[in-house]
């Protein structure tokens, strides 16, 4: 049974996501409708004005920008506890990217009127929204800067170093080469060649379920 198929404790996700007491989390969760999403299904379409705000409560979802020529770029990886669709509800804007379930997933959907009232009532929600906005802006600025000044190999090494630090030296699961290539605006072949070289030099090691950063300083030195 997958995480999306199992019983989901929305209250616990709300409490962790908004850093609120259990009683407030219960009230917030009571306004949500549980929705399940099959892997590779689209939860929110680019160009669509969201009429609900979605809190991811199981699985993983990817925010993907699709250019006019059909080329895709992954902008964010949404994990359990992340929100999306809030720009449509709070600002009346259409979605700048699609959100696609990367695995069998589930969301807690808040109707527009309910969510606005919740934001006005609970300061913890507004604070959580502000923190997420700042984090996304920082990530986007970093990504644009890296694309401007780093080589493709440098961007790959920078991303692996960043994920390695976040995971205590382990990157799990092992990155999908095509996904990493789209995210870093390079080719699958370049990602494959770079990873092979890093393994050959003993900078990273691949276990059954993870990449292990063996020499973090050497990896950082390749970010050029």
XYZ file of N, CA and C in Angstrom:
672
model
N 0.845 -1.190 0.000
C 0.000 0.000 0.000
C 0.883 1.244 0.000
N 0.643 2.159 -0.912
C 1.457 3.367 -0.989
C 1.011 4.369 0.053
N 1.867 5.425 0.220
C 1.534 6.462 1.187
C 0.231 7.147 0.869
N -0.064 7.311 -0.439
C -1.291 7.998 -0.821
C -2.517 7.127 -0.590
N -2.331 5.779 -0.611
C -3.462 4.878 -0.425
C -3.744 4.617 1.051
N -2.723 4.731 1.884
C -2.890 4.472 3.312
C -3.694 5.597 3.966
N -4.129 5.333 5.198
C -4.834 6.368 5.958
C -3.909 7.560 6.154
N -4.448 8.758 5.971
C -3.643 9.973 6.032
C -4.122 10.833 7.188
N -3.194 11.223 8.031
C -3.494 12.071 9.178
C -3.259 13.527 8.757
N -4.300 14.156 8.218
C -4.169 15.527 7.731
C -3.807 16.477 8.866
N -4.371 16.244 10.042
C -4.102 17.140 11.167
C -2.615 17.205 11.486
N -1.944 16.067 11.461
C -0.508 16.048 11.769
C 0.294 16.827 10.742
N -0.087 16.697 9.462
C 0.618 17.435 8.410
C 0.370 18.929 8.573
N -0.869 19.310 8.870
C -1.195 20.721 9.085
C -0.393 21.273 10.257
N -0.333 20.522 11.342
C 0.377 20.987 12.528
C 1.857 21.202 12.237
N 2.473 20.267 11.506
C 3.892 20.390 11.176
C 4.137 21.503 10.163
N 3.238 21.626 9.189
C 3.433 22.613 8.123
C 3.278 24.035 8.624
N 2.289 24.281 9.485
C 1.986 25.633 9.953
C 2.514 25.918 11.354
N 3.156 24.912 11.975
C 3.714 25.085 13.319
C 2.666 25.640 14.282
N 1.531 24.957 14.338
C 0.425 25.420 15.181
C 0.066 24.351 16.212
N -0.626 24.724 17.289
C -1.041 23.754 18.303
C -2.046 22.756 17.736
N -2.170 21.583 18.383
C -3.082 20.546 17.878
C -4.525 21.016 17.700
N -5.025 21.824 18.618
C -6.420 22.265 18.518
C -6.633 23.131 17.282
N -5.685 24.016 16.996
C -5.800 24.864 15.807
C -5.635 24.021 14.550
N -4.700 23.062 14.588
C -4.498 22.179 13.430
C -5.773 21.409 13.110
N -6.479 20.965 14.149
C -7.721 20.227 13.928
C -8.759 21.108 13.238
N -8.852 22.369 13.667
C -9.803 23.283 13.033
C -9.459 23.568 11.590
N -8.165 23.747 11.304
C -7.736 24.003 9.926
C -7.999 22.775 9.061
N -7.622 21.600 9.563
C -7.809 20.363 8.792
C -9.286 20.105 8.511
N -10.153 20.555 9.419
C -11.582 20.340 9.220
C -12.152 21.088 8.032
N -11.425 22.070 7.512
C -11.874 22.829 6.339
C -11.402 22.209 5.022
N -10.592 21.166 5.099
C -9.974 20.599 3.887
C -10.757 19.403 3.353
N -10.593 19.178 2.054
C -11.141 17.999 1.392
C -9.965 17.161 0.893
N -9.937 15.896 1.254
C -8.849 15.016 0.836
C -9.030 14.628 -0.627
N -7.969 14.812 -1.417
C -7.971 14.408 -2.818
C -6.777 13.516 -3.077
N -6.978 12.479 -3.853
C -5.905 11.551 -4.192
C -5.532 11.729 -5.667
N -4.257 11.571 -5.957
C -3.743 11.825 -7.305
C -2.824 10.674 -7.723
N -3.121 10.080 -8.863
C -2.276 9.000 -9.373
C -0.944 9.566 -9.862
N 0.077 8.740 -9.822
C 1.388 9.156 -10.311
C 1.276 9.663 -11.742
N 1.956 10.772 -12.025
C 2.040 11.424 -13.339
C 0.757 12.174 -13.717
N -0.195 12.250 -12.813
C -1.387 13.052 -13.099
C -1.117 14.510 -12.738
N -1.805 15.419 -13.424
C -1.619 16.848 -13.194
C -2.603 17.340 -12.136
N -2.066 17.912 -11.082
C -2.908 18.436 -10.001
C -3.350 19.858 -10.315
N -2.445 20.655 -10.865
C -2.736 22.049 -11.219
C -2.072 22.343 -12.553
N -2.825 22.892 -13.501
C -2.314 23.155 -14.840
C -1.711 24.546 -14.946
N -0.606 24.642 -15.646
C -0.014 25.948 -15.960
C -1.031 26.786 -16.725
N -1.180 28.044 -16.334
C -2.140 28.928 -16.982
C -3.527 28.875 -16.380
N -3.753 27.927 -15.474
C -5.049 27.797 -14.808
C -5.061 28.660 -13.543
N -6.181 29.271 -13.257
C -6.336 29.981 -11.989
C -6.863 29.011 -10.946
N -6.031 28.723 -9.963
C -6.428 27.767 -8.930
C -7.602 28.316 -8.125
N -8.595 27.481 -7.908
C -9.727 27.858 -7.072
C -9.651 27.190 -5.704
N -8.613 26.395 -5.515
C -8.330 25.778 -4.227
C -6.853 25.985 -3.918
N -6.530 25.952 -2.642
C -5.135 25.888 -2.214
C -4.882 24.452 -1.786
N -3.767 23.895 -2.247
C -3.474 22.494 -2.001
C -2.331 22.357 -1.000
N -2.532 21.524 -0.006
C -1.488 21.138 0.933
C -1.150 19.685 0.641
N 0.096 19.420 0.269
C 0.494 18.052 -0.046
C 0.601 17.256 1.250
N -0.183 16.186 1.352
C -0.216 15.405 2.591
C 0.333 13.999 2.410
N 0.632 13.602 1.165
C 1.264 12.307 0.912
C 1.896 12.347 -0.463
N 3.022 11.656 -0.606
C 3.671 11.568 -1.906
C 4.598 12.727 -2.193
N 4.771 13.005 -3.472
C 5.663 14.067 -3.937
C 5.088 14.629 -5.229
N 5.257 15.931 -5.438
C 4.753 16.582 -6.656
C 5.817 17.527 -7.184
N 5.858 17.672 -8.515
C 6.849 18.524 -9.153
C 6.168 19.711 -9.821
N 6.720 20.892 -9.603
C 6.270 22.096 -10.304
C 7.091 22.196 -11.583
N 6.418 22.174 -12.725
C 7.091 22.093 -14.025
C 6.618 23.237 -14.914
N 7.574 24.001 -15.458
C 7.253 25.050 -16.423
C 7.389 24.472 -17.825
N 6.387 24.700 -18.661
C 6.394 24.199 -20.031
C 6.446 25.400 -20.970
N 7.543 25.513 -21.737
C 7.727 26.628 -22.661
C 6.866 26.442 -23.905
N 6.771 27.500 -24.703
C 5.944 27.459 -25.913
C 6.416 26.388 -26.886
N 7.714 26.075 -26.866
C 8.240 25.048 -27.781
C 8.126 23.642 -27.207
N 7.487 23.510 -26.055
C 7.280 22.202 -25.446
C 8.374 21.773 -24.491
N 9.453 22.532 -24.396
C 10.531 22.175 -23.484
C 10.080 22.368 -22.044
N 10.463 21.426 -21.185
C 10.048 21.458 -19.787
C 11.229 21.781 -18.877
N 10.919 22.479 -17.788
C 11.918 22.758 -16.765
C 11.268 22.556 -15.402
N 11.873 21.711 -14.574
C 11.345 21.490 -13.235
C 11.807 22.619 -12.329
N 10.853 23.306 -11.711
C 11.170 24.465 -10.876
C 11.275 24.115 -9.399
N 10.376 23.272 -8.914
C 10.348 22.930 -7.494
C 10.006 21.454 -7.340
N 10.423 20.896 -6.234
C 9.961 19.576 -5.808
C 9.155 19.787 -4.531
N 7.854 19.552 -4.620
C 6.982 19.721 -3.458
C 6.986 18.441 -2.631
N 7.268 18.593 -1.352
C 7.242 17.476 -0.414
C 6.023 17.614 0.493
N 5.781 16.580 1.281
C 4.660 16.616 2.226
C 4.786 17.855 3.120
N 3.699 18.606 3.227
C 3.681 19.833 4.012
C 3.793 21.092 3.183
N 4.073 20.951 1.874
C 4.180 22.121 1.000
C 2.807 22.539 0.482
N 2.679 23.844 0.216
C 1.454 24.427 -0.331
C 1.672 24.842 -1.775
N 0.622 24.797 -2.575
C 0.643 25.410 -3.897
C -0.783 25.778 -4.297
N -0.885 26.711 -5.243
C -2.186 27.220 -5.656
C -2.596 28.478 -4.924
N -1.767 28.918 -3.953
C -2.162 30.069 -3.142
C -2.180 31.369 -3.935
N -1.351 31.478 -4.992
C -1.337 32.717 -5.783
C -2.668 32.943 -6.492
N -3.289 31.863 -6.948
C -4.583 31.995 -7.611
C -5.675 32.430 -6.665
N -5.634 31.911 -5.444
C -6.679 32.217 -4.467
C -6.476 33.590 -3.838
N -5.247 33.910 -3.468
C -4.989 35.156 -2.732
C -4.759 36.351 -3.640
N -4.272 36.121 -4.873
C -3.915 37.232 -5.751
C -4.639 37.204 -7.091
N -5.420 36.161 -7.349
C -6.145 36.073 -8.604
C -5.265 35.796 -9.806
N -4.058 35.277 -9.593
C -3.128 35.027 -10.685
C -3.281 33.613 -11.213
N -2.992 33.437 -12.509
C -2.976 32.099 -13.071
C -1.668 31.417 -12.686
N -1.689 30.104 -12.670
C -0.510 29.343 -12.263
C 0.613 29.520 -13.279
N 1.804 29.812 -12.796
C 2.954 29.988 -13.674
C 3.585 28.693 -14.094
N 3.174 27.591 -13.465
C 3.711 26.277 -13.804
C 2.677 25.218 -13.469
N 2.831 24.055 -14.077
C 1.972 22.931 -13.734
C 2.538 22.224 -12.513
N 1.664 21.577 -11.758
C 2.098 20.748 -10.632
C 1.641 19.325 -10.927
N 2.608 18.416 -11.014
C 2.354 17.040 -11.434
C 2.741 16.089 -10.309
N 1.880 15.132 -10.019
C 2.188 14.130 -8.999
C 3.337 13.254 -9.494
N 4.424 13.225 -8.733
C 5.569 12.405 -9.114
C 5.381 10.955 -8.696
N 4.479 10.717 -7.765
C 4.132 9.379 -7.291
C 2.669 9.426 -6.884
N 2.104 8.293 -6.521
C 0.750 8.338 -5.973
C 0.758 9.287 -4.784
N -0.085 10.297 -4.835
C -0.026 11.383 -3.856
C -1.419 11.748 -3.374
N -1.448 12.612 -2.383
C -2.723 13.109 -1.866
C -2.541 14.547 -1.414
N -3.595 15.334 -1.578
C -3.586 16.716 -1.120
C -4.799 16.984 -0.238
N -4.643 17.958 0.635
C -5.777 18.523 1.370
C -6.114 19.829 0.661
N -7.288 19.888 0.050
C -7.680 21.049 -0.747
C -8.579 21.964 0.082
N -8.193 23.249 0.122
C -8.969 24.256 0.834
C -9.646 25.165 -0.186
N -10.958 25.302 -0.128
C -11.665 26.218 -1.002
C -11.197 27.646 -0.793
N -11.349 28.476 -1.814
C -10.799 29.826 -1.777
C -11.328 30.634 -0.593
N -12.641 30.615 -0.382
C -13.222 31.383 0.722
C -12.739 30.885 2.074
N -12.696 29.568 2.232
C -12.230 28.996 3.493
C -10.771 29.365 3.758
N -9.936 29.315 2.704
C -8.511 29.572 2.922
C -8.259 31.037 3.290
N -8.954 31.945 2.603
C -8.794 33.363 2.939
C -9.192 33.610 4.391
N -10.290 33.012 4.828
C -10.729 33.178 6.223
C -9.709 32.581 7.188
N -9.119 31.433 6.819
C -8.117 30.813 7.682
C -6.881 31.702 7.819
N -6.453 32.304 6.694
C -5.292 33.199 6.738
C -5.575 34.397 7.635
N -6.788 34.939 7.530
C -7.155 36.100 8.342
C -7.281 35.753 9.828
N -7.599 34.495 10.106
C -7.852 34.076 11.487
C -6.585 33.603 12.189
N -5.718 32.915 11.450
C -4.564 32.265 12.067
C -3.266 32.857 11.521
N -2.548 33.557 12.384
C -1.290 34.175 11.965
C -0.260 33.138 11.528
N -0.344 31.922 12.052
C 0.635 30.890 11.714
C 0.603 30.555 10.229
N -0.561 30.665 9.586
C -0.657 30.360 8.161
C 0.026 31.446 7.351
N -0.226 32.710 7.688
C 0.433 33.804 6.982
C 1.944 33.741 7.128
N 2.425 33.378 8.317
C 3.859 33.271 8.535
C 4.444 32.135 7.706
N 3.724 31.012 7.631
C 4.197 29.883 6.825
C 4.247 30.252 5.344
N 3.242 30.984 4.874
C 3.242 31.427 3.477
C 4.433 32.337 3.193
N 4.718 33.259 4.105
C 5.842 34.179 3.916
C 7.161 33.425 3.861
N 7.347 32.473 4.733
C 8.588 31.696 4.752
C 8.761 30.913 3.455
N 7.670 30.319 2.968
C 7.762 29.542 1.731
C 8.083 30.450 0.545
N 7.467 31.617 0.504
C 7.722 32.548 -0.590
C 9.186 32.972 -0.612
N 9.723 33.298 0.547
C 11.121 33.706 0.620
C 12.046 32.568 0.212
N 11.727 31.347 0.641
C 12.559 30.202 0.286
C 12.531 29.947 -1.220
N 11.354 30.068 -1.833
C 11.263 29.850 -3.279
C 12.010 30.937 -4.046
N 11.884 32.175 -3.591
C 12.603 33.260 -4.259
C 14.110 33.055 -4.165
N 14.587 32.635 -3.000
C 16.015 32.400 -2.829
C 16.491 31.263 -3.726
N 15.689 30.192 -3.808
C 16.067 29.061 -4.656
C 16.085 29.457 -6.127
N 15.096 30.257 -6.544
C 15.042 30.673 -7.946
C 16.203 31.604 -8.285
N 16.526 32.523 -7.369
C 17.662 33.418 -7.598
C 18.957 32.621 -7.722
N 19.119 31.653 -6.826
C 20.318 30.806 -6.881
C 20.402 30.045 -8.191
N 19.260 29.482 -8.626
C 19.240 28.697 -9.861
C 19.573 29.566 -11.074
N 18.989 30.761 -11.153
C 19.263 31.652 -12.279
C 20.720 32.106 -12.280
N 21.255 32.382 -11.093
C 22.649 32.789 -11.000
C 23.574 31.671 -11.459
N 23.284 30.446 -11.019
C 24.126 29.317 -11.406
C 24.073 29.072 -12.911
N 22.903 29.225 -13.507
C 22.793 29.025 -14.947
C 23.568 30.077 -15.718
N 23.722 31.268 -15.124
C 24.424 32.352 -15.802
C 25.935 32.222 -15.710
N 26.441 31.706 -14.572
C 27.885 31.768 -14.358
C 28.573 30.407 -14.282
N 27.813 29.320 -14.156
C 28.435 28.009 -14.033
C 28.286 27.206 -15.316
N 29.257 26.344 -15.573
C 29.156 25.401 -16.669
C 28.103 24.346 -16.320
N 27.713 23.531 -17.306
C 26.746 22.469 -17.035
C 27.289 21.507 -15.984
N 28.561 21.161 -16.088
C 29.167 20.278 -15.094
C 29.176 20.931 -13.722
N 29.465 22.227 -13.675
C 29.453 22.949 -12.411
C 28.086 22.952 -11.768
N 27.029 23.129 -12.578
C 25.659 23.126 -12.035
C 25.310 21.758 -11.467
N 25.733 20.705 -12.152
C 25.452 19.353 -11.671
C 26.154 19.111 -10.346
N 27.423 19.483 -10.265
C 28.176 19.295 -9.026
C 27.589 20.136 -7.895
N 27.169 21.361 -8.203
C 26.576 22.227 -7.186
C 25.299 21.611 -6.632
N 24.463 21.061 -7.508
C 23.206 20.458 -7.062
C 23.461 19.206 -6.236
N 24.403 18.372 -6.656
C 24.731 17.172 -5.889
C 25.302 17.541 -4.523
N 26.165 18.567 -4.497
C 26.735 19.010 -3.219
C 25.636 19.516 -2.293
N 24.676 20.272 -2.842
C 23.589 20.835 -2.046
C 22.706 19.700 -1.490
N 22.340 18.748 -2.349
C 21.511 17.639 -1.886
C 22.256 16.769 -0.887
N 23.558 16.609 -1.101
C 24.351 15.821 -0.176
C 24.398 16.447 1.208
N 24.591 17.764 1.273
C 24.602 18.444 2.564
C 23.249 18.317 3.267
N 22.180 18.457 2.485
C 20.838 18.366 3.075
C 20.549 16.972 3.615
N 21.143 15.947 2.990
C 20.884 14.572 3.400
C 21.970 13.964 4.255
N 22.836 14.793 4.833
C 23.897 14.260 5.675
C 24.893 13.414 4.912
N 25.131 13.764 3.650
C 26.085 13.026 2.827
C 25.450 11.993 1.922
N 24.152 11.774 2.062
C 23.436 10.794 1.233
C 22.361 11.496 0.409
N 22.232 11.093 -0.836
C 21.187 11.602 -1.722
C 20.282 10.430 -2.046
N 19.114 10.415 -1.437
C 18.194 9.293 -1.606
C 16.792 9.817 -1.901
N 16.117 9.204 -2.874
C 16.622 8.122 -3.727
C 17.653 8.635 -4.726
N 18.272 7.726 -5.457
C 19.247 8.109 -6.482
C 18.550 8.999 -7.506
N 19.098 10.163 -7.838
C 18.428 11.072 -8.783
C 18.169 10.409 -10.136
N 17.022 10.722 -10.709
C 16.710 10.290 -12.075
C 17.451 11.221 -13.025
N 18.264 10.671 -13.903
C 19.142 11.490 -14.739
C 18.367 12.480 -15.593
N 17.270 12.036 -16.189
C 16.503 12.925 -17.069
C 15.867 14.062 -16.277
N 15.405 13.763 -15.054
C 14.821 14.810 -14.206
C 15.875 15.833 -13.812
N 17.048 15.358 -13.439
C 18.126 16.261 -13.050
C 18.556 17.123 -14.224
N 18.581 16.527 -15.413
C 18.969 17.285 -16.610
C 17.970 18.396 -16.902
N 16.676 18.105 -16.812
C 15.663 19.130 -17.060
C 15.750 20.238 -16.024
N 15.967 19.851 -14.776
C 16.021 20.841 -13.697
C 17.209 21.777 -13.868
N 18.318 21.268 -14.376
C 19.549 22.053 -14.480
C 19.797 22.582 -15.882
N 18.812 22.394 -16.767
C 18.907 22.914 -18.126
C 20.154 22.402 -18.851
N 20.312 21.087 -18.842
C 21.391 20.447 -19.580
C 20.861 19.143 -20.155
N 21.736 18.294 -20.651
C 21.297 17.050 -21.282
C 21.502 15.862 -20.358
N 20.731 14.815 -20.604
C 20.876 13.586 -19.822
C 22.281 13.022 -19.994
N 22.824 13.128 -21.196
C 24.154 12.601 -21.458
C 25.206 13.327 -20.613
N 25.054 14.650 -20.463
C 26.010 15.414 -19.653
C 25.922 14.996 -18.188
N 24.706 14.807 -17.685
C 24.538 14.362 -16.300
C 25.158 12.987 -16.116
N 24.886 12.070 -17.049
C 25.422 10.713 -16.962
C 26.948 10.719 -16.992
N 27.514 11.495 -17.899
C 28.969 11.555 -18.026
C 29.608 12.147 -16.766
N 28.982 13.199 -16.212
C 29.522 13.826 -15.008
C 29.471 12.874 -13.818
N 28.344 12.178 -13.643
C 28.224 11.224 -12.544
C 29.233 10.089 -12.682
N 29.406 9.587 -13.896
C 30.377 8.509 -14.117
C 31.781 8.962 -13.734
N 32.120 10.209 -14.089
C 33.446 10.735 -13.766
C 33.612 10.895 -12.255
N 32.555 11.377 -11.574
C 32.618 11.539 -10.120
C 32.788 10.192 -9.422
N 32.114 9.176 -9.934
C 32.264 7.829 -9.353
C 33.663 7.291 -9.601
N 34.171 7.476 -10.800
C 35.505 6.974 -11.143
C 36.574 7.595 -10.252
N 36.391 8.869 -9.917
C 37.375 9.579 -9.095
C 37.146 9.383 -7.598
N 36.108 8.635 -7.237
C 35.843 8.355 -5.834
C 35.218 9.506 -5.079
N 34.677 10.481 -5.806
C 34.058 11.634 -5.150
C 32.654 11.284 -4.660
N 31.944 10.470 -5.440
C 30.647 9.945 -4.999
C 30.647 8.436 -5.188
N 29.786 7.784 -4.441
C 29.633 6.333 -4.531
C 28.147 6.025 -4.599
N 27.758 5.074 -5.415
C 26.340 4.716 -5.514
C 26.075 3.432 -4.761
N 25.212 3.515 -3.769
C 24.710 2.334 -3.082
C 23.429 1.889 -3.770
N 22.776 0.897 -3.192
C 21.557 0.384 -3.816
C 20.468 1.447 -3.893
N 20.359 2.276 -2.850
C 19.235 3.198 -2.763
C 19.643 4.657 -2.656
N 20.930 4.971 -2.822
C 21.359 6.354 -2.628
C 22.705 6.606 -3.291
N 22.947 7.892 -3.557
C 24.287 8.353 -3.887
C 24.916 8.854 -2.599
N 26.157 8.479 -2.374
C 26.868 8.900 -1.173
C 27.994 9.843 -1.588
N 27.988 11.047 -1.019
C 29.064 12.002 -1.292
C 30.240 11.636 -0.393
N 31.292 11.113 -1.004
C 32.460 10.637 -0.260
C 33.436 11.772 0.022
N 33.613 12.660 -0.955
C 34.588 13.753 -0.832
C 33.887 15.071 -1.129
N 33.247 15.635 -0.098
C 32.452 16.845 -0.289
C 33.299 18.022 -0.748
N 34.509 18.156 -0.205
C 35.351 19.296 -0.571
C 35.779 19.204 -2.036
N 36.100 18.010 -2.487
C 36.475 17.838 -3.898
C 35.288 18.139 -4.803
N 34.090 17.765 -4.365
C 32.897 18.059 -5.151
C 32.683 19.577 -5.238
N 32.853 20.264 -4.111
C 32.718 21.733 -4.113
C 33.740 22.392 -5.050
N 34.936 21.824 -5.137
C 35.977 22.399 -5.974
C 35.630 22.322 -7.467
N 34.693 21.444 -7.821
C 34.301 21.277 -9.222
C 33.159 22.200 -9.620
N 32.673 23.016 -8.681
C 31.574 23.942 -8.971
C 32.174 25.180 -9.634
N 32.378 25.094 -10.939
C 32.999 26.196 -11.700
C 32.244 26.396 -13.006
